[in-house]
Coordinates of C-alpha atoms and ligand atoms in Angstrom, one line a residue:
X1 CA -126.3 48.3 166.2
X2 CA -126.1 49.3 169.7
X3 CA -122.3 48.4 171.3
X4 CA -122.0 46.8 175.2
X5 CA -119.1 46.1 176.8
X6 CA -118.1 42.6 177.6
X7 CA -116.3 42.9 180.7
X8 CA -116.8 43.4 184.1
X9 CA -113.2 46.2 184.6
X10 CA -114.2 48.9 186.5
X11 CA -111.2 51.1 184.8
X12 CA -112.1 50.5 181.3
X13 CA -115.8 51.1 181.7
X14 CA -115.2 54.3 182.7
X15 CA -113.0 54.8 179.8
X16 CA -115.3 53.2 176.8
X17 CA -118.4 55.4 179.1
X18 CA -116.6 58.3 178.4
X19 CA -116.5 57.6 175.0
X20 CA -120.0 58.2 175.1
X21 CA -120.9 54.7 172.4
X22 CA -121.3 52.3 175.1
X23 CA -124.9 51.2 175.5
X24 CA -124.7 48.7 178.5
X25 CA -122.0 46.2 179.8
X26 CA -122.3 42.6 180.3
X27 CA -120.6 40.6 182.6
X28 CA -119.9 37.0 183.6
X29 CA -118.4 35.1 186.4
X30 CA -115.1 34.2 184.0
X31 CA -114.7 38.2 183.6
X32 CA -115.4 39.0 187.5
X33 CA -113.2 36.1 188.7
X34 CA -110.3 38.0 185.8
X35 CA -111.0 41.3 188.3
X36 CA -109.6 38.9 191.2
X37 CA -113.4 39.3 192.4
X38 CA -114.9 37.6 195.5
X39 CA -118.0 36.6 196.5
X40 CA -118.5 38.8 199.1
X41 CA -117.9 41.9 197.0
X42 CA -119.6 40.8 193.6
X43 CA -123.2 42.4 194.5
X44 CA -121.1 45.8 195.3
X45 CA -118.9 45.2 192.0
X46 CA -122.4 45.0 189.9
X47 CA -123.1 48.5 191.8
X48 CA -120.8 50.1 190.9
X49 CA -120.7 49.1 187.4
X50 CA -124.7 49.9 187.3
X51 CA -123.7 53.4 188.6
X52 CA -121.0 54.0 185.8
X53 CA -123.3 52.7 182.6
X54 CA -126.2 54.8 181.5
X55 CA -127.9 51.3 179.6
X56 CA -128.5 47.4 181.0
X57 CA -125.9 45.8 182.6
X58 CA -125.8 41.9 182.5
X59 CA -125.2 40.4 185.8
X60 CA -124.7 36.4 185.8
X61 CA -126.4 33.6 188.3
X62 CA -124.3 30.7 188.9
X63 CA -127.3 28.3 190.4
X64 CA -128.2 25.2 188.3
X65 CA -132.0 24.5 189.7
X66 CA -134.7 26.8 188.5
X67 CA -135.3 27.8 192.5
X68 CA -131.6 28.9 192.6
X69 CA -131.5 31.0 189.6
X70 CA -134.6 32.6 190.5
X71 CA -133.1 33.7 193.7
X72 CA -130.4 35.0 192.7
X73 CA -132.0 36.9 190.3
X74 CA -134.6 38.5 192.3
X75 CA -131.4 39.6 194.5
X76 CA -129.5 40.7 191.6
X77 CA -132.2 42.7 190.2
X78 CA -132.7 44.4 193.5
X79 CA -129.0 45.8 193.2
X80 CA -130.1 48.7 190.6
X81 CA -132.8 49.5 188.4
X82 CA -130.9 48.5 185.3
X83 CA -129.4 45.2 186.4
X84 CA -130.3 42.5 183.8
X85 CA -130.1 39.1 185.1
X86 CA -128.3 37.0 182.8
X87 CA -129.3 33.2 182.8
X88 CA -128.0 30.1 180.8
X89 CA -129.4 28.4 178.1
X90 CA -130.8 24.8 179.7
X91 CA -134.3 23.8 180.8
X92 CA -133.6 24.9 184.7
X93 CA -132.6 28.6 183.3
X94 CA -135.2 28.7 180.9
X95 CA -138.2 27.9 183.6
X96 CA -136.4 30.5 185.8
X97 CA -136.7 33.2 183.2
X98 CA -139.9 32.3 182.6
X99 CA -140.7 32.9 186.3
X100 CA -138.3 36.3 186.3
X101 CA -139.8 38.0 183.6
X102 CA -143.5 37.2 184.4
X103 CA -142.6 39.1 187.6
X104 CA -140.9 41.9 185.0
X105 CA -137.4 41.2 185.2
X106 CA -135.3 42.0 182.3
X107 CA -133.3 38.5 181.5
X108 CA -130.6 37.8 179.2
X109 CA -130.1 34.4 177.9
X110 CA -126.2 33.4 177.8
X111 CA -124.5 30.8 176.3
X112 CA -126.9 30.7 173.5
X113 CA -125.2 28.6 170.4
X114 CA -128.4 27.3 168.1
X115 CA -131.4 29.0 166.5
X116 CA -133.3 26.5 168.7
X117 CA -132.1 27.5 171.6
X118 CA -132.6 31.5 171.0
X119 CA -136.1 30.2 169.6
X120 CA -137.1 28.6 173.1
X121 CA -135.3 31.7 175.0
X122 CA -137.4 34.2 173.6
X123 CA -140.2 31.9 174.3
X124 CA -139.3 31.8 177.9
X125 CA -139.9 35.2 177.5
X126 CA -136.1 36.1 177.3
X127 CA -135.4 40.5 176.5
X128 CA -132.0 39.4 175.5
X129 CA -130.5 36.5 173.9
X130 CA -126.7 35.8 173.9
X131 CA -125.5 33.9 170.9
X132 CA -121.8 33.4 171.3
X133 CA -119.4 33.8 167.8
X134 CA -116.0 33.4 168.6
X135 CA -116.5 29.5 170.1
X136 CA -117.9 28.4 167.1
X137 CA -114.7 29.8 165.5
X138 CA -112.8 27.7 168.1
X139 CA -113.9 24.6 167.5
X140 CA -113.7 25.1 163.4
X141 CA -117.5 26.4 162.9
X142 CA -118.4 29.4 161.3
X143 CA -119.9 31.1 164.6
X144 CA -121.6 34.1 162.0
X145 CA -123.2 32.0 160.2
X146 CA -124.9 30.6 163.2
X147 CA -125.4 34.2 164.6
X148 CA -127.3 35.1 161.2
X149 CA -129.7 31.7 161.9
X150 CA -130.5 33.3 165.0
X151 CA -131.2 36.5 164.0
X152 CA -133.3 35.4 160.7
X153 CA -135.3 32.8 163.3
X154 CA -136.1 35.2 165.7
X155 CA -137.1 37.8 162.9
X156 CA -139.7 35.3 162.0
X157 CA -141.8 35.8 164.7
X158 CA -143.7 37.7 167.4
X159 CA -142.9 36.8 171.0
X160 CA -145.2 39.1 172.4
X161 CA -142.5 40.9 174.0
X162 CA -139.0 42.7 172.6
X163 CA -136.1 40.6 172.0
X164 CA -133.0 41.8 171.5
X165 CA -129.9 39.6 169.9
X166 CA -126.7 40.1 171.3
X167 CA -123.6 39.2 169.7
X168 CA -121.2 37.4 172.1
X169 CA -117.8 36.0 172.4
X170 CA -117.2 38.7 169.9
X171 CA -113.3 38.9 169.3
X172 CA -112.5 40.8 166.9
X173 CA -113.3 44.0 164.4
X174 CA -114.5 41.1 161.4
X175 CA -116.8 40.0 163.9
X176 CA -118.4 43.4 164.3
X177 CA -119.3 44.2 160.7
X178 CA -120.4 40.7 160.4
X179 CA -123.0 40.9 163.2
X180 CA -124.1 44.8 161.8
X181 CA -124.6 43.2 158.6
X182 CA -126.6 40.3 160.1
X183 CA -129.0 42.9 162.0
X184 CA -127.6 42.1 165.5
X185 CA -129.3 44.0 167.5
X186 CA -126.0 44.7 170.2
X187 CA -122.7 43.5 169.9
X188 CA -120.7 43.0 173.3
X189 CA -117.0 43.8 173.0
X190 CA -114.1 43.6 175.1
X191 CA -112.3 47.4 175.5
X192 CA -109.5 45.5 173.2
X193 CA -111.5 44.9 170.1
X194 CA -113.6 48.4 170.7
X195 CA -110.3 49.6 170.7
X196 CA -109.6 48.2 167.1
X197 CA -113.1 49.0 165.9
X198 CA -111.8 53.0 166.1
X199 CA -108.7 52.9 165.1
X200 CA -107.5 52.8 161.0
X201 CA -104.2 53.8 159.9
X202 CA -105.8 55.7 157.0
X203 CA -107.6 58.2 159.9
X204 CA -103.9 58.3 161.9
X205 CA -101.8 59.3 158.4
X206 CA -104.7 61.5 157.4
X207 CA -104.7 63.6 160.5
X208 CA -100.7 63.4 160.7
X209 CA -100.9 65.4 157.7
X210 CA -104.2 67.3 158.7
X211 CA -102.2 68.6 162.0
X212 CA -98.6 68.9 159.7
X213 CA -100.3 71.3 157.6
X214 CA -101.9 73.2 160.2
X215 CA -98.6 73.9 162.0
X216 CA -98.1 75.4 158.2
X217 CA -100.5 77.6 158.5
X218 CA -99.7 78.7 162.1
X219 CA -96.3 79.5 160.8
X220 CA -97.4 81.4 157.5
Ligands
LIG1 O1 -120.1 37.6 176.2 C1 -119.6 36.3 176.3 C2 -118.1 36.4 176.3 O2 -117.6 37.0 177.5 C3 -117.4 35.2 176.0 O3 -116.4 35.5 175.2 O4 -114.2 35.3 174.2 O5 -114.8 34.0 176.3 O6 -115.8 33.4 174.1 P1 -115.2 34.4 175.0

C-alpha cells in the first residue's frame, strides 16, 4: 500500500517528503482554507506542493455543473504535470470526469461513500477513487467495512483503465492496517496519524537500551 498525504501544509510535506514514504499528497478546499489560503494564491499553493512531491497530487474543483468542473480542471491540470484533478462524486462530476479523462487527465473521485458510487466512478473513467472511512465512523457506521465493498466491487471488474482506491478520511493507525488488509491501493494520511503509524514504544525502549549499552561499550 502506497501512503499520500492528506493535507495541503507546505511545512509538513516537506517533512513526511523527506521521509522518503510519501507517494503523493491530496488536498481539498477544507485543508487549503486550514493553511489561511486565498483564492488568488491557491493555483501557486498547488505549485508548490507539485514541486515538493515526487507522485500525484490531488488538487480539488469547487464548480457544481459539468462545464465548471471541466474548467477548472483543464486549468488545474495545466499547473504541473502531476496535478490530479480531484472531482466529487454526483452526476455533474461524473460527466466532467468523463470528459477530463477522455482528453487524458488523471481524475480522482472524492467524497466517494458506496460501492455504487466507486462502481460508476471508475466507469466514468475515474484513475482514483476516494472512499472516505472516518465519516462513516462519525455517524455510527463501520466506514471499513464499506471501504472493503469498495475495494472487492472494483476487484470484480475491468474498467479498461487502472483504478486505484484510496483510503480517505483516514484518522488513525487502526485505520491503516485495516485498509492494507483490505488491499487499498493508497491510504491518505494527515502528518499526525503518519506520525503514529512510525512510532511504538517497544522500538523507543528497545533502542533506549540499544544506545545505553553502546555508551557501555564506548566506555569498556
Ligand atoms: O481525504 C479526505 C479527508 O481530508 C477527509 O478527512 O477527517 O475530514 O473526514 P476528514
Amino acid at each position: 500500500m502506497k501512503f499520500f498525504l492528506d493535507t495541503a501544509n507546505i511545512a509538513e510535506i516537506e517533512e513526511a517528503a523527506s521521509w522518503g514514504v510519501i507517494s503523493g499528497v491530496t488536498t481539498n478546499p477544507t485543508l487549503y482554507a486550514r493553511e489561511g489560503g486565498n483564492l488568488a494564491e491557491f493555483h501557486n499553493h498547488i505549485k508548490r506542493i507539485c514541486a515538493i512531491v515526487d507522485g500525484p497530487v490531488s488538487a480539488e474543483t469547487v464548480g457544481l455543473k459539468r462545464d465548471e468542473i471541466i474548467r477548472e480542471g483543464l486549468e488545474l491540470a495545466e499547473l504541473a504535470p502531476n496535478v490530479v484533478v480531484k472531482v466529487p462524486t454526483m452526476p455533474e462530476g461524473l460527466a466532467a470526469t468523463k470528459a477530463l479523462s477522455d482528453k487524458g487527465i488523471k481524475v480522482n473521485m472524492t467524497l466517494c461513500f458506496t460501492a455504487p458510487q466507486a462502481l460508476l466512478a471508475a466507469r466514468s473513467g475515474a484513475a482514483y477513487i476516494s472512499p472516505f472511512v472516518g465519516r462513516f465512523d462519525d455517524i455510527s457506521e463501520d466506514g471499513i467495512d464499506h471501504l472493503a465493498n469498495v475495494v472487492q466491487a472494483l476487484s470484480n471488474y475491468d474498467f479498461g483503465h487502472d483504478v486505484e482506491v484510496i483510503a480517505a478520511s483516514v484518522r488513525h493507525p487502526q485505520h491503516v492496517l485495516a485498509a492494507s488488509l483490505i488491499g487499498a491501493d493508497i491510504a491518505t494520511v494527515p502528518m499526525s496519524t503518519l506520525a503514529k503509524c512510525v512510532k511504538h514504544p517497544l522500538t523507543d525502549r528497545g533502542l533506549k537500551a540499544f544506545l545505553d549499552d553502546w555508551e557501555k561499550v564506548k566506555n569498556s
